[in-house]
XYZ file of C-alpha atoms in Angstrom:
608
model
C 2.884 5.701 -3.910
C 5.358 6.188 -1.147
C 7.204 2.869 -0.859
C 9.051 4.129 2.198
C 5.756 4.178 4.036
C 5.644 0.341 3.996
C 8.142 -1.600 6.130
C 9.892 -4.000 3.748
C 12.924 -6.248 3.511
C 14.179 -5.893 -0.061
C 17.168 -7.652 -1.572
C 18.399 -7.897 -5.159
C 21.250 -9.718 -6.826
C 22.509 -8.714 -10.263
C 20.930 -6.697 -13.055
C 21.058 -8.774 -16.223
C 20.101 -12.371 -16.972
C 20.092 -14.326 -13.731
C 19.082 -11.309 -11.664
C 16.806 -12.072 -8.739
C 15.107 -10.276 -5.892
C 13.149 -10.794 -2.696
C 10.780 -8.552 -0.736
C 8.771 -9.124 2.424
C 5.585 -7.061 2.695
C 2.876 -6.727 5.338
C -0.488 -8.104 4.254
C -2.020 -4.649 3.808
C -3.907 -3.023 0.909
C -0.723 -1.136 -0.004
C 1.248 -4.343 -0.651
C 0.261 -4.878 -4.332
C 1.279 -1.349 -5.326
C 4.528 -1.599 -3.397
C 5.396 -4.959 -4.997
C 4.666 -3.594 -8.476
C 6.813 -0.526 -7.888
C 9.770 -2.552 -6.616
C 9.609 -5.134 -9.426
C 9.179 -2.367 -12.015
C 12.297 -0.600 -10.717
C 14.317 -3.819 -10.784
C 13.232 -4.898 -14.284
C 13.683 -1.395 -15.684
C 17.331 -1.529 -14.623
C 17.814 -4.960 -16.173
C 19.037 -4.699 -19.804
C 17.069 -6.311 -22.590
C 13.706 -6.707 -20.836
C 10.969 -6.348 -23.448
C 8.183 -3.842 -22.703
C 5.568 -6.591 -23.127
C 7.352 -8.793 -20.569
C 7.570 -5.851 -18.147
C 3.832 -5.190 -18.470
C 2.943 -8.854 -18.071
C 5.279 -9.262 -15.082
C 3.736 -6.295 -13.281
C 0.225 -7.587 -13.979
C 1.018 -11.068 -12.644
C 2.813 -9.723 -9.556
C -0.137 -7.416 -8.886
C -2.700 -10.221 -9.169
C -0.794 -12.738 -7.041
C -0.015 -10.244 -4.258
C -3.593 -8.967 -4.279
C -4.783 -12.575 -3.992
C -2.603 -13.076 -0.898
C -3.746 -9.815 0.681
C -7.422 -10.658 0.246
C -7.363 -14.358 1.085
C -4.556 -14.599 3.632
C -3.878 -11.167 5.121
C -0.558 -12.366 6.557
C 2.960 -11.199 5.821
C 3.775 -11.811 2.147
C 7.035 -12.942 0.517
C 7.646 -12.047 -3.124
C 10.548 -13.761 -4.902
C 11.364 -13.137 -8.558
C 14.052 -14.200 -10.989
C 15.016 -13.174 -14.506
C 16.348 -16.455 -15.928
C 19.258 -16.847 -18.329
C 16.921 -17.224 -21.321
C 15.047 -14.024 -20.381
C 11.996 -15.702 -18.812
C 10.522 -14.103 -15.701
C 9.588 -16.263 -12.703
C 7.721 -14.966 -9.658
C 6.601 -16.728 -6.476
C 4.278 -15.120 -3.918
C 3.968 -16.840 -0.556
C 1.862 -16.274 2.555
C 1.303 -17.912 5.937
C -2.297 -19.069 5.363
C -2.102 -22.602 3.921
C -5.614 -23.563 5.003
C -7.187 -21.295 2.416
C -5.847 -22.098 -1.089
C -6.391 -19.697 -3.994
C -9.753 -19.892 -5.697
C -9.645 -20.932 -9.348
C -12.672 -19.486 -11.133
C -12.366 -22.054 -13.952
C -12.683 -25.066 -11.668
C -16.156 -24.223 -10.419
C -15.007 -23.843 -6.837
C -17.538 -22.276 -4.464
C -16.797 -18.788 -3.163
C -15.363 -18.112 0.254
C -17.587 -16.809 2.994
C -16.897 -13.266 1.740
C -16.454 -13.440 -2.031
C -13.714 -10.860 -2.492
C -11.965 -12.927 -5.140
C -11.522 -11.760 -8.696
C -10.384 -13.347 -11.916
C -7.264 -14.507 -10.115
C -5.460 -17.558 -11.452
C -7.503 -17.680 -14.656
C -5.929 -14.434 -15.813
C -2.496 -15.291 -14.446
C -2.700 -18.534 -16.361
C -3.530 -16.609 -19.538
C -0.200 -14.766 -19.358
C 2.069 -17.427 -17.875
C 3.436 -20.355 -19.850
C 3.275 -22.356 -16.596
C 2.129 -21.760 -13.028
C 1.332 -23.709 -9.895
C 0.678 -23.774 -6.166
C 3.243 -25.058 -3.649
C 2.288 -26.076 -0.125
C 4.848 -26.118 2.666
C 4.514 -26.608 6.402
C 2.795 -23.482 7.640
C 2.911 -21.674 4.296
C 1.533 -21.592 0.771
C 2.904 -19.972 -2.381
C 1.724 -19.447 -5.944
C 4.317 -19.225 -8.708
C 4.203 -18.323 -12.392
C 6.706 -18.365 -15.242
C 6.366 -15.829 -18.064
C 8.083 -16.556 -21.396
C 10.850 -14.272 -22.708
C 9.351 -11.242 -24.397
C 5.957 -11.759 -22.733
C 2.868 -13.585 -23.937
C 2.296 -13.074 -27.665
C -1.478 -13.300 -27.153
C -2.128 -10.093 -25.222
C -3.704 -10.921 -21.879
C -5.062 -14.227 -23.204
C -8.142 -14.902 -25.292
C -10.610 -14.753 -22.407
C -9.345 -11.383 -21.229
C -9.237 -10.099 -24.816
C -12.887 -11.095 -25.298
C -13.822 -9.145 -22.170
C -12.219 -5.960 -23.457
C -13.674 -6.418 -26.952
C -17.106 -6.530 -25.347
C -16.236 -3.390 -23.408
C -15.165 -1.704 -26.643
C -18.496 -2.556 -28.291
C -20.425 -1.166 -25.332
C -18.489 2.078 -24.870
C -19.536 5.134 -26.932
C -16.889 5.423 -29.640
C -17.275 9.185 -29.947
C -15.855 9.624 -26.469
C -12.851 7.359 -26.902
C -9.300 8.634 -27.274
C -6.950 7.039 -29.821
C -4.768 5.853 -26.951
C -7.613 3.632 -25.739
C -6.842 1.244 -28.618
C -3.556 0.348 -26.908
C -5.391 -0.119 -23.624
C -7.867 -2.493 -25.276
C -5.105 -4.426 -27.020
C -3.360 -5.259 -23.781
C -6.515 -6.783 -22.333
C -8.161 -6.995 -18.963
C -5.033 -7.666 -16.934
C -3.330 -4.540 -18.193
C -6.467 -2.536 -17.437
C -6.586 -3.933 -13.916
C -2.867 -3.315 -13.401
C -3.344 0.247 -14.639
C -6.269 0.693 -12.268
C -4.242 -0.716 -9.391
C -1.409 1.719 -10.092
C -3.856 4.618 -10.083
C -5.547 3.523 -6.867
C -2.560 2.217 -4.902
C -1.277 4.597 -2.284
C -4.094 7.144 -2.673
C -4.652 8.602 0.775
C -7.987 10.333 0.150
C -11.148 8.263 -0.224
C -12.793 11.012 -2.303
C -9.935 10.797 -4.808
C -10.308 7.011 -4.884
C -14.001 7.326 -5.801
C -13.229 9.992 -8.432
C -10.672 7.688 -10.061
C -13.227 4.879 -9.976
C -15.697 6.962 -11.973
C -13.042 7.851 -14.544
C -12.030 4.205 -14.952
C -15.580 2.925 -15.459
C -17.254 5.716 -17.479
C -17.453 5.468 -20.463
C -15.236 2.400 -20.908
C -17.443 -0.103 -19.133
C -20.703 1.706 -18.402
C -22.735 4.802 -19.329
C -22.905 5.849 -15.694
C -21.819 4.765 -12.251
C -22.329 5.825 -8.649
C -20.486 5.162 -5.398
C -21.969 5.305 -1.900
C -19.565 5.169 1.039
C -20.673 3.903 4.414
C -20.185 5.862 7.604
C -17.189 4.408 9.447
C -18.852 4.886 12.814
C -21.804 2.719 11.775
C -20.509 0.736 8.797
C -21.844 -2.529 10.196
C -25.107 -0.876 11.098
C -25.846 0.094 7.494
C -25.621 3.865 7.130
C -24.180 5.849 4.222
C -22.041 8.872 5.058
C -23.684 11.192 2.531
C -25.062 11.481 -1.013
C -23.882 9.295 -3.859
C -20.892 10.291 -5.956
C -22.214 10.081 -9.519
C -20.583 10.034 -12.990
C -22.306 9.981 -16.388
C -20.952 9.984 -19.923
C -23.064 13.120 -20.459
C -22.366 15.633 -17.680
C -25.739 17.379 -18.039
C -27.436 14.199 -16.793
C -25.463 13.930 -13.534
C -27.600 16.054 -11.198
C -30.902 14.545 -12.320
C -29.435 11.048 -12.072
C -28.092 11.760 -8.594
C -31.543 12.894 -7.462
C -33.109 9.676 -8.713
C -30.459 7.454 -7.139
C -30.745 9.202 -3.783
C -34.414 8.207 -3.584
C -33.498 4.513 -3.623
C -29.924 3.928 -2.395
C -28.564 0.349 -2.406
C -29.049 -1.669 0.714
C -26.312 -1.863 3.321
C -26.053 -4.064 6.341
C -24.275 -7.221 7.351
C -22.577 -7.866 4.022
C -25.257 -10.044 2.422
C -25.439 -9.739 -1.314
C -21.879 -8.751 -2.177
C -22.892 -8.658 -5.803
C -23.236 -8.117 -8.506
C -26.944 -7.731 -7.822
C -29.668 -6.119 -9.951
C -30.388 -2.487 -9.181
C -33.599 -0.637 -10.175
C -33.193 1.232 -13.455
C -33.546 5.037 -12.959
C -35.040 5.517 -16.450
C -36.875 8.882 -16.201
C -33.711 10.682 -15.066
C -31.797 9.546 -18.170
C -34.035 11.040 -20.862
C -35.795 9.323 -23.774
C -32.695 7.424 -24.927
C -32.161 6.057 -21.441
C -35.646 4.783 -20.799
C -34.433 1.163 -20.814
C -31.240 -0.373 -19.541
C -29.670 -2.477 -16.828
C -27.832 -1.625 -13.624
C -25.808 -3.737 -11.200
C -24.727 -3.094 -7.602
C -21.392 -4.307 -6.185
C -20.686 -4.211 -2.470
C -17.277 -2.735 -1.663
C -15.677 -4.930 0.991
C -12.110 -4.992 2.343
C -10.898 -7.193 5.160
C -14.417 -8.462 5.743
C -15.665 -4.927 6.424
C -18.287 -3.371 4.129
C -17.191 0.086 3.009
C -19.809 1.076 0.458
C -21.534 0.172 -2.784
C -20.677 0.669 -6.457
C -23.501 0.781 -9.020
C -22.961 0.718 -12.789
C -25.529 1.189 -15.540
C -25.719 0.831 -19.326
C -28.587 2.028 -21.517
C -30.239 -0.296 -24.040
C -29.153 -3.582 -22.443
C -31.224 -6.283 -20.810
C -28.199 -7.637 -18.947
C -24.489 -6.998 -18.740
C -22.294 -9.638 -20.398
C -20.487 -11.893 -17.924
C -17.109 -10.585 -19.119
C -18.008 -7.061 -18.054
C -19.514 -8.073 -14.706
C -16.397 -10.078 -13.864
C -14.077 -7.258 -14.861
C -15.982 -4.697 -12.775
C -16.091 -7.131 -9.857
C -12.305 -7.365 -9.955
C -12.038 -3.579 -10.199
C -14.457 -3.165 -7.262
C -12.213 -5.356 -5.165
C -9.283 -3.025 -5.830
C -11.416 0.037 -5.179
C -12.456 -1.408 -1.807
C -8.828 -2.094 -0.866
C -7.895 1.473 -1.805
C -10.782 2.959 0.205
C -9.841 0.798 3.180
C -6.218 1.946 2.979
C -7.261 5.601 2.651
C -9.528 5.330 5.684
C -6.814 3.630 7.699
C -4.409 6.410 6.778
C -6.982 9.049 7.734
C -7.480 7.416 11.128
C -3.759 7.222 11.729
C -3.260 10.814 10.596
C -5.956 12.015 12.979
C -4.491 10.073 15.885
C -0.997 11.309 15.026
C -2.138 14.924 14.811
C -3.802 14.697 18.226
C -0.761 12.944 19.651
C 1.620 15.468 18.111
C -0.301 18.366 19.625
C 0.020 16.731 23.025
C 3.782 16.254 22.665
C 4.590 19.892 21.853
C 3.971 23.008 23.926
C 0.831 24.971 23.165
C 2.817 28.224 23.288
C 6.426 29.335 23.612
C 7.181 31.411 26.713
C 8.258 35.042 26.426
C 11.499 35.870 28.245
C 12.211 39.396 29.551
C 15.088 40.973 27.680
C 15.165 38.269 25.014
C 13.372 37.491 21.731
C 12.932 34.015 20.298
C 12.040 32.373 16.984
C 11.237 28.759 16.186
C 11.132 26.638 13.042
C 9.578 23.188 13.345
C 8.995 21.076 10.224
C 8.296 17.359 10.694
C 9.210 15.423 7.567
C 6.416 12.865 7.860
C 3.065 14.554 8.368
C 1.353 11.199 8.991
C 3.057 10.340 12.284
C 4.626 11.885 15.376
C 7.995 13.473 14.691
C 11.168 12.426 16.467
C 12.108 16.081 17.042
C 10.678 18.161 19.867
C 11.252 21.507 21.568
C 10.160 23.434 24.637
C 10.609 26.904 26.159
C 8.945 27.443 29.529
C 9.165 29.411 32.805
C 10.778 27.464 35.674
C 10.154 29.909 38.521
C 12.519 32.062 40.573
C 13.265 34.272 37.570
C 14.426 31.334 35.449
C 13.326 30.092 32.019
C 14.345 26.771 30.488
C 14.597 25.602 26.895
C 15.073 22.227 25.264
C 15.455 20.908 21.758
C 15.788 17.179 21.235
C 15.742 14.313 18.771
C 14.538 10.805 19.568
C 15.897 7.769 17.779
C 13.127 6.679 15.406
C 9.709 8.133 14.698
C 6.058 7.368 15.218
C 4.719 5.748 18.406
C 8.185 4.789 19.659
C 9.332 8.402 19.452
C 6.094 9.585 21.035
C 6.708 7.353 24.066
C 10.149 8.894 24.677
C 8.973 12.472 24.129
C 5.978 11.784 26.363
C 8.431 10.817 29.115
C 11.104 13.448 28.518
C 9.189 16.713 28.137
C 7.030 16.498 31.294
C 10.019 15.341 33.348
C 12.135 18.219 32.064
C 9.510 20.679 33.239
C 8.974 18.934 36.559
C 12.684 18.718 37.408
C 13.316 22.307 36.331
C 10.468 23.641 38.462
C 11.680 21.576 41.404
C 14.900 23.591 41.242
C 17.252 21.001 39.727
C 20.083 22.546 37.756
C 20.948 21.726 34.159
C 23.465 18.913 34.741
C 21.285 17.292 37.418
C 18.274 17.332 35.110
C 20.214 15.430 32.443
C 21.528 12.920 35.012
C 18.032 12.100 36.191
C 16.474 12.035 32.737
C 19.182 9.639 31.568
C 18.405 7.268 34.437
C 14.674 7.596 33.818
C 15.046 6.497 30.195
C 17.224 3.540 31.181
C 14.819 2.442 33.947
C 11.800 2.753 31.653
C 13.469 0.719 28.908
C 14.403 -1.995 31.418
C 10.840 -2.171 32.747
C 9.472 -2.389 29.192
C 11.890 -5.207 28.366
C 10.957 -7.134 31.518
C 7.236 -6.710 30.812
C 7.683 -7.921 27.235
C 9.670 -10.929 28.403
C 7.038 -11.888 30.986
C 4.272 -11.549 28.394
C 6.203 -13.720 25.949
C 6.829 -16.437 28.519
C 3.184 -16.393 29.626
C 1.905 -16.620 26.043
C 4.240 -19.166 24.524
C 6.120 -20.815 27.347
C 9.379 -19.718 25.731
C 12.632 -19.020 27.494
C 13.925 -15.478 27.144
C 17.609 -14.730 27.411
C 18.835 -11.573 29.125
C 18.928 -8.541 26.870
C 16.020 -9.603 24.695
C 13.044 -7.283 24.276
C 12.704 -3.585 23.391
C 15.941 -1.761 22.786
C 17.188 1.144 24.853
C 15.512 4.435 23.988
C 18.113 6.943 22.816
C 17.579 10.690 23.063
C 19.847 13.513 21.941
C 19.062 16.671 23.868
C 20.238 20.258 24.185
C 18.903 21.656 27.435
C 19.505 25.052 29.004
C 18.465 27.527 31.676
C 18.141 31.278 31.098
C 18.356 33.904 33.836
C 17.944 37.541 32.780
C 20.117 40.123 34.532
C 20.689 43.787 34.012
C 22.569 44.068 30.730
C 22.013 40.553 29.378
C 20.891 36.964 29.934
C 22.927 34.275 31.696
C 22.666 30.928 29.907
C 23.629 27.588 31.447
C 23.365 24.667 29.041
C 24.505 21.147 28.230
C 24.412 18.995 25.096
C 23.805 15.238 25.339
C 24.707 13.760 21.939
C 23.104 16.733 20.177
C 24.445 19.164 17.541
C 26.287 21.840 19.483
C 24.693 25.285 19.824
C 26.322 28.310 18.214
C 26.503 31.906 19.413
C 26.485 34.758 16.879
C 27.903 38.106 18.045
C 26.846 41.508 16.691
C 30.139 41.658 14.753
C 29.390 38.399 12.902
C 31.760 36.251 14.965
C 30.473 32.700 15.631
C 31.572 30.426 18.468
C 30.481 27.065 19.882
C 28.638 27.271 23.174
C 28.934 23.758 24.663
C 30.971 20.566 24.615
C 29.777 17.189 23.275
C 28.534 14.567 25.774
C 26.916 11.125 25.630
C 23.390 10.491 24.352
C 20.721 10.064 27.000
C 19.542 6.523 27.607
C 22.842 4.853 26.709
C 25.254 4.729 29.663
C 24.231 3.839 33.217
C 25.224 6.387 35.904
C 26.585 8.858 33.354
C 27.504 12.224 34.906
C 26.755 15.293 32.824
C 28.301 18.740 33.142
C 27.015 22.159 32.108
C 28.616 25.370 30.915
C 27.616 28.976 31.484
C 27.902 32.014 29.236
C 26.449 35.492 29.178
C 24.420 36.571 26.165
C 24.839 40.311 25.781
C 22.573 42.581 23.723
C 22.816 41.563 20.069
C 24.095 38.047 20.830
C 22.068 35.211 19.272
C 22.047 31.551 20.338
C 21.200 29.039 17.563
C 20.026 25.535 18.531
C 19.230 22.941 15.833
C 18.504 19.256 15.336
C 20.427 17.012 12.944
C 17.791 17.625 10.279
C 19.698 20.894 9.777
C 23.315 19.771 10.160
C 22.891 16.514 8.181
C 20.787 17.912 5.324
C 22.235 16.238 2.235
C 23.091 17.276 -1.285
C 24.613 14.242 -2.933
C 27.497 13.141 -0.708
C 27.764 16.531 1.046
C 26.053 17.577 4.254
C 24.984 21.078 5.207
C 27.410 21.286 8.145
C 30.441 19.961 6.247
C 33.416 22.346 6.678
C 31.466 24.237 9.390
C 28.691 25.061 6.951
C 26.191 25.914 9.704
C 28.624 28.364 11.330
C 29.229 30.039 7.973
C 25.480 30.316 7.388
C 24.980 31.819 10.840
C 27.808 34.325 10.312
C 25.933 35.674 7.304
C 23.013 36.545 9.614
C 24.812 39.319 11.533
C 22.491 42.222 12.240
C 19.265 40.225 11.684
C 16.478 39.731 14.206
C 15.762 36.326 15.759
C 12.902 35.679 13.317
C 15.029 36.737 10.339
C 17.867 34.454 11.441
C 15.491 31.487 11.811
C 13.946 32.097 8.396
C 17.309 32.523 6.694
C 18.734 29.296 8.128
C 15.539 27.461 7.180
C 15.778 28.796 3.619
C 19.455 27.841 3.297
C 18.719 24.320 4.519
C 15.862 23.865 2.047
C 17.832 25.201 -0.926
C 20.971 23.205 -0.070
C 19.623 20.225 -2.031
C 17.181 19.868 -4.905
C 15.018 17.245 -3.182
C 12.920 18.165 -0.127
C 14.495 17.462 3.291
C 14.320 13.804 4.277
C 14.478 14.358 8.031
C 12.594 16.356 10.634
C 13.847 19.911 10.976
C 13.779 22.018 14.138
C 15.726 25.138 15.086
C 15.443 27.639 17.904
C 16.962 31.142 17.956
C 17.295 33.042 21.234
C 18.511 36.656 20.952
C 19.389 38.991 23.817
C 17.770 42.401 23.369
């Protein structure tokens, strides 16, 4: 999974015995996978950590964080320590003390929505000691794992569950590697399943992984129905069941039978496991008898679908198997919920992104243009933007900018800047005046936002707010220019506000800088900007880029070190605008082995 996608506060101290770490995670379905990945990275770096201890530590961290996500849903603190004797201690805290963890061994009744799993029973099987600590306004669960890990893999109860699964699964379809999986027990299986499911951003892939995990290990066949998001609480499935069977030639017939009697949906009653009618005729003579169970898939109190498992020749599933699948179903539901949330955000971001960028780039008489725009994060609005538009009176204007930050915050600034640039340009304001007014607009808007936030805070909590508190100033680097064609060339007036300076390439390969550096927009009150004018003659090319180009990294080096961008542009002499844009893009991508880590935008304007 992409850990960078989750906002965290992560600190570590040391690498050997005595090493410790802390991470703060949002109470989202992605938290367990993120916590596992961070702890795995830390323990892998620590010398002398036994593989068994690493596996057990990841399993315990996964279970405790999952428990907090499901039963608290608040921000989660994970603290761990590798003690001097090699023991591993982890503490997971949340801000929901009124709802203590459910211990399945104590006969406690389920919560109103039974999303719990094996929880502390399995943690207790691995840990030599564990406990719950209550503090004012918070609760935490801690566990201590012995050096080298637990010598009884996953505890006797978990081992029994997997031995039952081994007896039920068709041996002919097992791989030799499954013996290791069985030996580690239920917790390792669940940790493995969590790793596979965590961070998956496609609900269809989540269901496919679910089928692979269950068939044939735990059941002969399984099916997943997903509920329509638009009517999930009204009880409507979004399409046919996704079906898996140990024998592929039985899948279509089984799907037809299951579609005739899908599991019930609705208000969440019967979260399972519940008996499900046996589809005997579709399974052939050997499948005439068997048992099937239905599990409701619920995350955050919202029903998302139903999982059904079936095994031929059984009157009932053993309790060990039903409990294990129930725990797996909980993880599947969290993964589906996260995938759907990502899909919603991606859709919103795509719509928002389309609204922040021009639908088309204007054509300028006597000039050709080429654009490269590559946002680094496809899931949210980019911080880079561009525009090229007619301003009237024989003038065209262009802009390329970079907002501090990304996502909604960047979208707010771009949503202010781009329309105002067009409005001011078409009202006849010149380049320097446009930057003066846009700078003041950003400062005024940030001040109004801060005042509104302060008033809301005082109204809600009765708290005093000191001056300067609230949203920070919105910074914007911008290269803005005006183009006026004339006989024999194009006159260009431009100014750079905290932005990488534009470069001009002559037909002879000579490269020169076309502007002077000035202050970022949205920083200094009453800043006065100045513009410069140059004539672009036939064959001259103007290159405008964002810092995703100039600051592209390869180790400690950046692409523009030692005037690297100017050297790259000089090698483009004689090329068209599109060829120049493509060549610079290619050089930026191949500068480092890893993909670019920042948004990339470049604009080439060439006089014809």
